[in-house]
């Protein structure tokens, strides 16, 4: 007999995630927009950037992670399918050769993800036969095309995204939590961070309320200074995907009725050498918010001394890279202040599941509050639905 199914969603997600980890060494996450961007932000901010290069042992049994179904790129998808097919041929019916799929689509009708799912499902069913029902886990709405497919195919697990929660707000549903658990992250800490931020929002007075202060700065700069471009300036390499998640959140929530600021994500210090000039001396239409990652997770690298000092870096010998980054942040903010360019700082204590849960929730709550402040319904995305209908019409697809 199978053990009883636990009533807790988090417990069910953990069980499903552990099964995928044990069965397969490659995990493909299929989704577009909010159906995958939250998970990608979690992986890039908290995971090892070279995760897929490590051995299974060094990864602690966590599968290699791949993202697809977020574009219509035949060459890229074919190359991933061929890679996974080659692994399956080299390691038949063993975890190193097996691929698992998590497909995330609330309606099941989003064409990019549905088409990708057809191709990856064919690979898994062809290579792994009856095991496919254990290796494929859909996350979808209670009704719709993907839900119907789940019932027909008999997948061992299928999770729901509750009605009324759009993709960009779904990072704390199974759509974000299942792949995060399968990737080895502590989803309880992630949820606790969100709960703690919600408690802060409910109880903290305006002058110390992070959400209300952030909204006030953004709204005042747009209304009084014409800053209708929101630059999320991420410092370090690992928060860019979080910025892309926020781009969608702000764009789809507030970009309606010819209103709404335009979000742009940059990574510093990289983009100081591309967009920095425009931000410094271009149009005065930008609010720049620095997103700072806090204390490094590992012992900081330092600048080494060297007998060849033509680059004159010996004068910085022993200086840590976080100290150099700190000096860059201060220098950029000072330069902006000299030009009366508005900036704000969002400072994380460090990168952790709890901190990321807080950050996701802060940005979602702030977006909803700002929508109410400016008289825009932050839910729904009619413009996106219009494009989907036009694509289907052009293909003769219904």
mmCIF file of C-alpha atoms in Angstrom:
data_model
loop_
_atom_site.group_PDB
_atom_site.id
_atom_site.type_symbol
_atom_site.label_atom_id
_atom_site.label_comp_id
_atom_site.label_asym_id
_atom_site.label_seq_id
_atom_site.Cartn_x
_atom_site.Cartn_y
_atom_site.Cartn_z
ATOM 1 C CA UNK A 1 0.000 0.000 0.000
ATOM 2 C CA UNK A 2 1.143 3.547 -0.699
ATOM 3 C CA UNK A 3 1.612 5.707 2.410
ATOM 4 C CA UNK A 4 -1.173 8.193 3.114
ATOM 5 C CA UNK A 5 -0.904 11.514 1.298
ATOM 6 C CA UNK A 6 -0.062 14.309 3.778
ATOM 7 C CA UNK A 7 -2.545 17.159 4.002
ATOM 8 C CA UNK A 8 0.136 19.875 4.047
ATOM 9 C CA UNK A 9 0.941 21.254 0.600
ATOM 10 C CA UNK A 10 4.537 21.910 1.633
ATOM 11 C CA UNK A 11 4.944 18.292 2.760
ATOM 12 C CA UNK A 12 3.494 17.041 -0.540
ATOM 13 C CA UNK A 13 5.856 19.299 -2.471
ATOM 14 C CA UNK A 14 8.827 17.976 -0.488
ATOM 15 C CA UNK A 15 7.857 14.362 -1.212
ATOM 16 C CA UNK A 16 7.467 15.033 -4.924
ATOM 17 C CA UNK A 17 10.744 16.976 -5.036
ATOM 18 C CA UNK A 18 12.675 14.181 -3.322
ATOM 19 C CA UNK A 19 11.239 11.645 -5.761
ATOM 20 C CA UNK A 20 12.402 13.690 -8.753
ATOM 21 C CA UNK A 21 15.859 14.069 -7.184
ATOM 22 C CA UNK A 22 16.180 10.316 -6.684
ATOM 23 C CA UNK A 23 14.902 9.333 -10.128
ATOM 24 C CA UNK A 24 16.638 11.810 -12.437
ATOM 25 C CA UNK A 25 19.858 13.765 -12.782
ATOM 26 C CA UNK A 26 18.452 16.348 -15.224
ATOM 27 C CA UNK A 27 15.432 18.508 -14.417
ATOM 28 C CA UNK A 28 13.812 20.708 -17.055
ATOM 29 C CA UNK A 29 11.490 23.443 -15.793
ATOM 30 C CA UNK A 30 9.026 24.523 -18.480
ATOM 31 C CA UNK A 31 7.193 27.825 -18.149
ATOM 32 C CA UNK A 32 7.057 31.422 -19.296
ATOM 33 C CA UNK A 33 6.771 34.703 -17.422
ATOM 34 C CA UNK A 34 5.783 34.298 -13.808
ATOM 35 C CA UNK A 35 5.497 30.561 -14.300
ATOM 36 C CA UNK A 36 9.270 30.227 -14.226
ATOM 37 C CA UNK A 37 10.885 33.579 -13.459
ATOM 38 C CA UNK A 38 10.442 33.346 -9.684
ATOM 39 C CA UNK A 39 12.212 29.992 -9.615
ATOM 40 C CA UNK A 40 14.947 31.279 -11.898
ATOM 41 C CA UNK A 41 15.482 34.214 -9.526
ATOM 42 C CA UNK A 42 15.759 31.808 -6.584
ATOM 43 C CA UNK A 43 18.240 29.573 -8.398
ATOM 44 C CA UNK A 44 20.473 32.389 -9.601
ATOM 45 C CA UNK A 45 20.477 34.294 -6.310
ATOM 46 C CA UNK A 46 20.969 31.321 -3.977
ATOM 47 C CA UNK A 47 22.422 28.521 -6.106
ATOM 48 C CA UNK A 48 25.916 27.825 -7.327
ATOM 49 C CA UNK A 49 26.270 29.562 -10.720
ATOM 50 C CA UNK A 50 28.265 26.537 -11.931
ATOM 51 C CA UNK A 51 25.770 24.015 -10.519
ATOM 52 C CA UNK A 52 25.412 22.018 -13.738
ATOM 53 C CA UNK A 53 29.182 21.662 -14.085
ATOM 54 C CA UNK A 54 29.485 19.776 -10.776
ATOM 55 C CA UNK A 55 29.310 16.015 -10.303
ATOM 56 C CA UNK A 56 26.106 14.532 -8.894
ATOM 57 C CA UNK A 57 27.941 13.896 -5.625
ATOM 58 C CA UNK A 58 29.160 17.499 -5.412
ATOM 59 C CA UNK A 59 25.604 18.682 -6.142
ATOM 60 C CA UNK A 60 24.324 16.648 -3.202
ATOM 61 C CA UNK A 61 22.081 14.601 -5.465
ATOM 62 C CA UNK A 62 20.327 17.689 -6.833
ATOM 63 C CA UNK A 63 19.634 17.335 -10.582
ATOM 64 C CA UNK A 64 21.136 19.567 -13.196
ATOM 65 C CA UNK A 65 18.666 22.381 -13.865
ATOM 66 C CA UNK A 66 17.462 23.679 -17.226
ATOM 67 C CA UNK A 67 14.788 26.204 -18.181
ATOM 68 C CA UNK A 68 12.778 26.102 -21.397
ATOM 69 C CA UNK A 69 9.320 26.844 -22.698
ATOM 70 C CA UNK A 70 9.900 30.581 -22.211
ATOM 71 C CA UNK A 71 10.521 31.356 -25.865
ATOM 72 C CA UNK A 72 10.008 29.938 -29.343
ATOM 73 C CA UNK A 73 13.631 29.193 -30.195
ATOM 74 C CA UNK A 74 13.906 26.019 -32.234
ATOM 75 C CA UNK A 75 17.708 25.815 -32.224
ATOM 76 C CA UNK A 76 18.082 26.258 -28.472
ATOM 77 C CA UNK A 77 15.349 23.743 -27.683
ATOM 78 C CA UNK A 78 16.748 21.192 -30.132
ATOM 79 C CA UNK A 79 20.221 21.433 -28.592
ATOM 80 C CA UNK A 80 18.872 20.790 -25.106
ATOM 81 C CA UNK A 81 16.733 17.884 -26.325
ATOM 82 C CA UNK A 82 19.751 16.364 -28.071
ATOM 83 C CA UNK A 83 21.892 16.760 -24.950
ATOM 84 C CA UNK A 84 19.291 15.006 -22.797
ATOM 85 C CA UNK A 85 18.733 12.299 -25.415
ATOM 86 C CA UNK A 86 22.476 11.610 -25.555
ATOM 87 C CA UNK A 87 22.583 11.244 -21.767
ATOM 88 C CA UNK A 88 19.652 8.854 -21.871
ATOM 89 C CA UNK A 89 21.436 6.710 -24.478
ATOM 90 C CA UNK A 90 24.694 6.691 -22.496
ATOM 91 C CA UNK A 91 23.070 5.794 -19.163
ATOM 92 C CA UNK A 92 19.926 3.787 -19.985
ATOM 93 C CA UNK A 93 17.307 3.572 -17.231
ATOM 94 C CA UNK A 94 19.555 4.949 -14.465
ATOM 95 C CA UNK A 95 19.393 8.365 -12.744
ATOM 96 C CA UNK A 96 22.382 9.855 -14.646
ATOM 97 C CA UNK A 97 20.497 9.306 -17.910
ATOM 98 C CA UNK A 98 16.993 10.229 -16.797
ATOM 99 C CA UNK A 99 15.300 13.585 -17.304
ATOM 100 C CA UNK A 100 12.412 14.858 -15.172
ATOM 101 C CA UNK A 101 10.010 17.628 -16.201
ATOM 102 C CA UNK A 102 8.142 20.220 -14.175
ATOM 103 C CA UNK A 103 5.730 22.022 -16.489
ATOM 104 C CA UNK A 104 4.082 25.148 -15.108
ATOM 105 C CA UNK A 105 1.126 26.712 -16.894
ATOM 106 C CA UNK A 106 -2.022 27.843 -15.134
ATOM 107 C CA UNK A 107 -4.226 27.610 -18.202
ATOM 108 C CA UNK A 108 -2.232 24.975 -20.017
ATOM 109 C CA UNK A 109 -2.936 26.940 -23.165
ATOM 110 C CA UNK A 110 0.096 29.238 -23.302
ATOM 111 C CA UNK A 111 1.486 28.242 -26.670
ATOM 112 C CA UNK A 112 5.226 28.614 -26.000
ATOM 113 C CA UNK A 113 5.133 26.346 -22.952
ATOM 114 C CA UNK A 114 2.601 23.903 -24.418
ATOM 115 C CA UNK A 115 4.692 23.391 -27.573
ATOM 116 C CA UNK A 116 7.856 22.849 -25.540
ATOM 117 C CA UNK A 117 6.042 20.397 -23.285
ATOM 118 C CA UNK A 118 5.044 18.350 -26.347
ATOM 119 C CA UNK A 119 8.703 18.014 -27.384
ATOM 120 C CA UNK A 120 10.138 17.273 -23.935
ATOM 121 C CA UNK A 121 7.249 14.938 -23.068
ATOM 122 C CA UNK A 122 7.949 12.961 -26.248
ATOM 123 C CA UNK A 123 11.573 12.538 -25.165
ATOM 124 C CA UNK A 124 10.693 11.374 -21.648
ATOM 125 C CA UNK A 125 7.961 8.991 -22.824
ATOM 126 C CA UNK A 126 10.124 7.530 -25.595
ATOM 127 C CA UNK A 127 13.199 7.032 -23.442
ATOM 128 C CA UNK A 128 11.670 6.083 -20.085
ATOM 129 C CA UNK A 129 8.358 4.437 -20.969
ATOM 130 C CA UNK A 130 6.020 3.821 -18.031
ATOM 131 C CA UNK A 131 8.336 5.768 -15.688
ATOM 132 C CA UNK A 132 7.236 8.961 -17.459
ATOM 133 C CA UNK A 133 4.229 9.260 -15.150
ATOM 134 C CA UNK A 134 6.635 9.629 -12.223
ATOM 135 C CA UNK A 135 9.101 11.871 -14.054
ATOM 136 C CA UNK A 136 6.580 14.474 -15.275
ATOM 137 C CA UNK A 137 4.944 16.789 -12.728
ATOM 138 C CA UNK A 138 2.519 19.456 -14.005
ATOM 139 C CA UNK A 139 1.582 22.562 -12.029
ATOM 140 C CA UNK A 140 -1.589 24.097 -13.429
ATOM 141 C CA UNK A 141 -5.068 25.406 -12.705
ATOM 142 C CA UNK A 142 -7.937 23.350 -11.375
ATOM 143 C CA UNK A 143 -9.402 23.343 -14.889
ATOM 144 C CA UNK A 144 -8.027 23.786 -18.398
ATOM 145 C CA UNK A 145 -6.105 21.903 -21.045
ATOM 146 C CA UNK A 146 -3.123 20.880 -18.930
ATOM 147 C CA UNK A 147 -5.392 19.672 -16.117
ATOM 148 C CA UNK A 148 -7.278 17.529 -18.637
ATOM 149 C CA UNK A 149 -3.972 16.154 -19.933
ATOM 150 C CA UNK A 150 -2.923 15.280 -16.359
ATOM 151 C CA UNK A 151 -6.070 13.240 -15.891
ATOM 152 C CA UNK A 152 -5.643 11.456 -19.213
ATOM 153 C CA UNK A 153 -1.946 10.658 -18.731
ATOM 154 C CA UNK A 154 -2.235 9.550 -15.094
ATOM 155 C CA UNK A 155 0.731 11.464 -13.694
ATOM 156 C CA UNK A 156 1.634 10.441 -10.150
ATOM 157 C CA UNK A 157 1.674 14.068 -9.005
ATOM 158 C CA UNK A 158 -0.016 17.211 -10.247
ATOM 159 C CA UNK A 159 -0.229 20.461 -8.289
ATOM 160 C CA UNK A 160 -2.597 23.386 -8.544
ATOM 161 C CA UNK A 161 -2.174 27.132 -8.801
ATOM 162 C CA UNK A 162 -5.154 28.641 -6.928
ATOM 163 C CA UNK A 163 -7.706 30.630 -8.858
ATOM 164 C CA UNK A 164 -7.214 34.379 -8.682
ATOM 165 C CA UNK A 165 -3.402 34.228 -8.486
ATOM 166 C CA UNK A 166 -1.711 35.444 -11.660
ATOM 167 C CA UNK A 167 1.638 34.069 -12.744
ATOM 168 C CA UNK A 168 3.655 37.076 -11.579
ATOM 169 C CA UNK A 169 2.219 36.643 -8.055
ATOM 170 C CA UNK A 170 2.634 32.852 -7.990
ATOM 171 C CA UNK A 171 6.163 32.416 -6.639
ATOM 172 C CA UNK A 172 4.771 31.202 -3.284
ATOM 173 C CA UNK A 173 2.425 28.677 -4.910
ATOM 174 C CA UNK A 174 3.439 25.246 -6.162
ATOM 175 C CA UNK A 175 4.589 26.978 -9.367
ATOM 176 C CA UNK A 176 7.551 28.464 -7.528
ATOM 177 C CA UNK A 177 7.873 26.153 -4.545
ATOM 178 C CA UNK A 178 7.990 22.750 -6.290
ATOM 179 C CA UNK A 179 10.971 23.527 -8.536
ATOM 180 C CA UNK A 180 12.665 25.328 -5.633
ATOM 181 C CA UNK A 181 12.277 22.244 -3.440
ATOM 182 C CA UNK A 182 13.496 19.974 -6.249
ATOM 183 C CA UNK A 183 16.549 22.246 -6.574
ATOM 184 C CA UNK A 184 17.322 21.749 -2.882
ATOM 185 C CA UNK A 185 16.199 25.076 -1.450
ATOM 186 C CA UNK A 186 14.461 25.482 1.913
ATOM 187 C CA UNK A 187 10.940 26.434 0.889
ATOM 188 C CA UNK A 188 9.794 26.739 4.511
ATOM 189 C CA UNK A 189 12.366 29.471 5.112
ATOM 190 C CA UNK A 190 11.254 31.155 1.886
ATOM 191 C CA UNK A 191 7.635 31.177 3.072
ATOM 192 C CA UNK A 192 8.634 32.336 6.549
ATOM 193 C CA UNK A 193 10.432 35.302 5.031
ATOM 194 C CA UNK A 194 7.274 36.240 3.138
ATOM 195 C CA UNK A 195 5.139 35.840 6.260
ATOM 196 C CA UNK A 196 7.511 38.013 8.281
ATOM 197 C CA UNK A 197 7.393 40.746 5.649
ATOM 198 C CA UNK A 198 3.595 40.594 5.629
ATOM 199 C CA UNK A 199 3.536 40.972 9.422
ATOM 200 C CA UNK A 200 5.865 43.961 9.119
ATOM 201 C CA UNK A 201 3.609 45.528 6.485
ATOM 202 C CA UNK A 202 0.555 45.095 8.688
ATOM 203 C CA UNK A 203 2.062 46.384 11.918
ATOM 204 C CA UNK A 204 4.896 48.840 11.247
ATOM 205 C CA UNK A 205 4.032 52.573 11.231
ATOM 206 C CA UNK A 206 4.520 54.491 7.997
ATOM 207 C CA UNK A 207 7.867 56.018 8.967
ATOM 208 C CA UNK A 208 9.441 52.583 9.463
ATOM 209 C CA UNK A 209 7.301 50.512 7.076
ATOM 210 C CA UNK A 210 9.577 49.277 4.289
ATOM 211 C CA UNK A 211 6.762 48.653 1.814
ATOM 212 C CA UNK A 212 5.057 52.000 2.320
ATOM 213 C CA UNK A 213 8.369 53.881 2.271
ATOM 214 C CA UNK A 214 9.375 52.195 -0.993
ATOM 215 C CA UNK A 215 6.012 53.002 -2.574
ATOM 216 C CA UNK A 216 6.201 56.592 -1.347
ATOM 217 C CA UNK A 217 9.641 57.146 -2.868
ATOM 218 C CA UNK A 218 8.662 55.567 -6.201
ATOM 219 C CA UNK A 219 5.346 57.414 -6.438
ATOM 220 C CA UNK A 220 6.736 60.808 -5.388
ATOM 221 C CA UNK A 221 9.614 60.592 -7.864
ATOM 222 C CA UNK A 222 7.248 59.687 -10.707
ATOM 223 C CA UNK A 223 4.604 62.286 -9.816
ATOM 224 C CA UNK A 224 6.834 65.218 -8.824
ATOM 225 C CA UNK A 225 10.050 64.622 -10.794
ATOM 226 C CA UNK A 226 8.766 62.821 -13.883
ATOM 227 C CA UNK A 227 10.791 59.686 -13.111
ATOM 228 C CA UNK A 228 8.782 57.212 -15.144
ATOM 229 C CA UNK A 229 11.726 54.839 -15.633
ATOM 230 C CA UNK A 230 12.462 52.566 -12.667
ATOM 231 C CA UNK A 231 16.033 51.315 -12.784
ATOM 232 C CA UNK A 232 16.586 48.321 -10.516
ATOM 233 C CA UNK A 233 20.341 48.442 -10.145
ATOM 234 C CA UNK A 234 21.448 45.025 -8.904
ATOM 235 C CA UNK A 235 24.954 44.827 -7.450
ATOM 236 C CA UNK A 236 26.839 41.607 -8.025
ATOM 237 C CA UNK A 237 26.075 38.948 -10.578
ATOM 238 C CA UNK A 238 23.363 36.876 -8.956
ATOM 239 C CA UNK A 239 20.335 39.181 -8.712
ATOM 240 C CA UNK A 240 19.739 39.895 -12.396
ATOM 241 C CA UNK A 241 17.029 37.212 -12.684
ATOM 242 C CA UNK A 242 15.287 38.733 -9.655
ATOM 243 C CA UNK A 243 15.295 41.999 -11.569
ATOM 244 C CA UNK A 244 13.713 40.329 -14.591
ATOM 245 C CA UNK A 245 11.029 38.864 -12.311
ATOM 246 C CA UNK A 246 10.349 42.375 -10.980
ATOM 247 C CA UNK A 247 10.270 43.788 -14.519
ATOM 248 C CA UNK A 248 7.303 41.554 -15.273
ATOM 249 C CA UNK A 249 5.635 42.209 -11.932
ATOM 250 C CA UNK A 250 5.688 45.978 -12.355
ATOM 251 C CA UNK A 251 4.981 46.028 -16.097
ATOM 252 C CA UNK A 252 1.959 43.728 -16.093
ATOM 253 C CA UNK A 253 0.527 45.107 -12.862
ATOM 254 C CA UNK A 254 0.745 48.864 -13.469
ATOM 255 C CA UNK A 255 1.283 49.232 -17.236
ATOM 256 C CA UNK A 256 -2.349 49.915 -18.130
ATOM 257 C CA UNK A 257 -4.513 52.824 -19.309
ATOM 258 C CA UNK A 258 -1.408 54.645 -20.621
ATOM 259 C CA UNK A 259 0.047 54.684 -17.104
ATOM 260 C CA UNK A 260 2.748 52.920 -15.198
ATOM 261 C CA UNK A 261 6.488 53.334 -14.845
ATOM 262 C CA UNK A 262 8.754 51.286 -17.099
ATOM 263 C CA UNK A 263 11.108 48.938 -15.203
ATOM 264 C CA UNK A 264 14.662 48.261 -16.367
ATOM 265 C CA UNK A 265 17.115 45.890 -14.691
ATOM 266 C CA UNK A 266 20.846 46.557 -14.728
ATOM 267 C CA UNK A 267 23.771 44.691 -13.180
ATOM 268 C CA UNK A 268 26.623 46.646 -11.669
ATOM 269 C CA UNK A 269 29.397 47.194 -11.982
ATOM 270 C CA UNK A 270 28.965 45.667 -15.455
ATOM 271 C CA UNK A 271 26.399 48.158 -16.726
ATOM 272 C CA UNK A 272 28.210 51.200 -15.390
ATOM 273 C CA UNK A 273 30.296 50.660 -18.520
ATOM 274 C CA UNK A 274 27.265 50.640 -20.834
ATOM 275 C CA UNK A 275 24.156 52.356 -19.484
ATOM 276 C CA UNK A 276 25.929 54.280 -16.732
ATOM 277 C CA UNK A 277 26.647 57.323 -18.896
ATOM 278 C CA UNK A 278 22.986 57.677 -19.834
ATOM 279 C CA UNK A 279 21.860 57.293 -16.233
ATOM 280 C CA UNK A 280 24.390 59.876 -15.103
ATOM 281 C CA UNK A 281 23.844 62.587 -17.716
ATOM 282 C CA UNK A 282 20.840 61.556 -19.823
ATOM 283 C CA UNK A 283 17.193 62.515 -19.418
ATOM 284 C CA UNK A 284 16.010 63.174 -15.883
ATOM 285 C CA UNK A 285 13.336 60.515 -16.061
ATOM 286 C CA UNK A 286 14.857 57.789 -13.872
ATOM 287 C CA UNK A 287 14.653 56.626 -10.289
ATOM 288 C CA UNK A 288 17.584 54.316 -9.580
ATOM 289 C CA UNK A 289 17.072 51.757 -6.806
ATOM 290 C CA UNK A 290 20.186 49.914 -5.718
ATOM 291 C CA UNK A 291 19.540 46.304 -4.712
ATOM 292 C CA UNK A 292 22.452 45.276 -2.507
ATOM 293 C CA UNK A 293 23.098 41.598 -1.665
ATOM 294 C CA UNK A 294 24.488 42.107 1.857
ATOM 295 C CA UNK A 295 27.232 40.047 3.415
ATOM 296 C CA UNK A 296 28.947 37.499 1.119
ATOM 297 C CA UNK A 297 28.217 33.840 1.766
ATOM 298 C CA UNK A 298 31.868 32.769 1.585
ATOM 299 C CA UNK A 299 35.228 34.107 2.716
ATOM 300 C CA UNK A 300 35.865 37.131 0.501
ATOM 301 C CA UNK A 301 38.485 37.085 -2.212
ATOM 302 C CA UNK A 302 41.179 39.738 -1.941
ATOM 303 C CA UNK A 303 43.501 41.409 -4.424
ATOM 304 C CA UNK A 304 46.806 39.483 -4.282
ATOM 305 C CA UNK A 305 50.208 41.100 -4.339
ATOM 306 C CA UNK A 306 52.431 40.329 -7.329
ATOM 307 C CA UNK A 307 56.034 41.023 -8.272
ATOM 308 C CA UNK A 308 54.902 42.426 -11.640
ATOM 309 C CA UNK A 309 53.054 45.586 -10.600
ATOM 310 C CA UNK A 310 52.692 47.396 -13.902
ATOM 311 C CA UNK A 311 48.927 47.494 -13.261
ATOM 312 C CA UNK A 312 49.707 49.246 -9.914
ATOM 313 C CA UNK A 313 47.332 46.989 -8.018
ATOM 314 C CA UNK A 314 49.840 46.252 -5.260
ATOM 315 C CA UNK A 315 48.545 49.386 -3.555
ATOM 316 C CA UNK A 316 45.237 47.493 -3.194
ATOM 317 C CA UNK A 317 46.858 44.211 -2.120
ATOM 318 C CA UNK A 318 44.776 42.623 0.629
ATOM 319 C CA UNK A 319 41.663 44.638 -0.216
ATOM 320 C CA UNK A 320 38.602 42.403 -0.459
ATOM 321 C CA UNK A 321 36.333 42.351 -3.493
ATOM 322 C CA UNK A 322 33.289 43.208 -1.312
ATOM 323 C CA UNK A 323 35.179 46.300 -0.149
ATOM 324 C CA UNK A 324 35.782 47.303 -3.769
ATOM 325 C CA UNK A 325 32.078 46.762 -4.512
ATOM 326 C CA UNK A 326 31.170 48.878 -1.473
ATOM 327 C CA UNK A 327 33.407 51.671 -2.739
ATOM 328 C CA UNK A 328 31.768 51.438 -6.166
ATOM 329 C CA UNK A 329 28.261 51.736 -4.686
ATOM 330 C CA UNK A 330 29.264 54.758 -2.630
ATOM 331 C CA UNK A 331 31.066 56.341 -5.582
ATOM 332 C CA UNK A 332 28.125 55.914 -7.937
ATOM 333 C CA UNK A 333 25.624 57.242 -5.406
ATOM 334 C CA UNK A 334 27.866 60.235 -4.775
ATOM 335 C CA UNK A 335 28.123 60.935 -8.497
ATOM 336 C CA UNK A 336 24.330 60.730 -8.854
ATOM 337 C CA UNK A 337 23.834 63.005 -5.853
ATOM 338 C CA UNK A 338 26.187 65.593 -7.359
ATOM 339 C CA UNK A 339 23.941 65.638 -10.443
ATOM 340 C CA UNK A 340 20.735 65.593 -8.350
ATOM 341 C CA UNK A 341 19.728 62.186 -9.676
ATOM 342 C CA UNK A 342 17.372 60.402 -7.247
ATOM 343 C CA UNK A 343 18.451 57.046 -5.829
ATOM 344 C CA UNK A 344 17.185 54.636 -3.193
ATOM 345 C CA UNK A 345 18.765 51.571 -1.582
ATOM 346 C CA UNK A 346 17.251 48.159 -0.820
ATOM 347 C CA UNK A 347 19.761 46.311 1.349
ATOM 348 C CA UNK A 348 19.524 42.568 1.997
ATOM 349 C CA UNK A 349 21.180 41.226 5.171
ATOM 350 C CA UNK A 350 22.637 38.401 3.080
ATOM 351 C CA UNK A 351 21.403 36.052 0.382
ATOM 352 C CA UNK A 352 19.257 33.332 1.957
ATOM 353 C CA UNK A 353 15.867 31.731 1.445
ATOM 354 C CA UNK A 354 14.414 33.832 4.249
ATOM 355 C CA UNK A 355 15.786 37.081 2.801
ATOM 356 C CA UNK A 356 14.564 36.232 -0.691
ATOM 357 C CA UNK A 357 11.115 35.443 0.687
ATOM 358 C CA UNK A 358 11.085 38.863 2.302
ATOM 359 C CA UNK A 359 12.206 40.556 -0.909
ATOM 360 C CA UNK A 360 9.657 38.832 -3.144
ATOM 361 C CA UNK A 361 6.871 39.747 -0.743
ATOM 362 C CA UNK A 362 8.059 43.338 -0.316
ATOM 363 C CA UNK A 363 8.024 43.930 -4.064
ATOM 364 C CA UNK A 364 4.649 42.240 -4.590
ATOM 365 C CA UNK A 365 2.988 44.159 -1.747
ATOM 366 C CA UNK A 366 4.549 47.428 -2.902
ATOM 367 C CA UNK A 367 3.269 46.889 -6.444
ATOM 368 C CA UNK A 368 -0.273 46.200 -5.249
ATOM 369 C CA UNK A 369 -0.235 49.230 -2.924
ATOM 370 C CA UNK A 370 1.019 51.490 -5.704
ATOM 371 C CA UNK A 371 -1.670 50.188 -8.033
ATOM 372 C CA UNK A 372 -4.323 51.142 -5.524
ATOM 373 C CA UNK A 373 -2.635 54.508 -4.949
ATOM 374 C CA UNK A 374 -2.757 55.475 -8.637
ATOM 375 C CA UNK A 375 -6.159 53.936 -9.335
ATOM 376 C CA UNK A 376 -4.957 50.967 -11.424
ATOM 377 C CA UNK A 377 -6.122 47.413 -10.819
ATOM 378 C CA UNK A 378 -2.797 45.585 -10.330
ATOM 379 C CA UNK A 379 -4.297 42.228 -11.282
ATOM 380 C CA UNK A 380 -4.955 40.928 -14.782
ATOM 381 C CA UNK A 381 -2.962 41.604 -17.958
ATOM 382 C CA UNK A 382 -5.374 42.258 -20.842
ATOM 383 C CA UNK A 383 -2.591 43.346 -23.208
ATOM 384 C CA UNK A 384 -0.848 40.001 -22.870
ATOM 385 C CA UNK A 385 -4.092 38.146 -23.505
ATOM 386 C CA UNK A 386 -4.600 40.167 -26.701
ATOM 387 C CA UNK A 387 -1.234 39.101 -28.088
ATOM 388 C CA UNK A 388 -1.953 35.447 -27.294
ATOM 389 C CA UNK A 389 -5.253 35.582 -29.174
ATOM 390 C CA UNK A 390 -3.590 37.187 -32.192
ATOM 391 C CA UNK A 391 -0.875 34.527 -32.317
ATOM 392 C CA UNK A 392 -3.475 31.775 -32.245
ATOM 393 C CA UNK A 393 -5.512 33.529 -34.948
ATOM 394 C CA UNK A 394 -2.432 33.866 -37.176
ATOM 395 C CA UNK A 395 -1.760 30.134 -36.800
ATOM 396 C CA UNK A 396 -5.386 29.107 -37.281
ATOM 397 C CA UNK A 397 -5.221 27.517 -33.818
ATOM 398 C CA UNK A 398 -8.062 27.509 -31.299
#
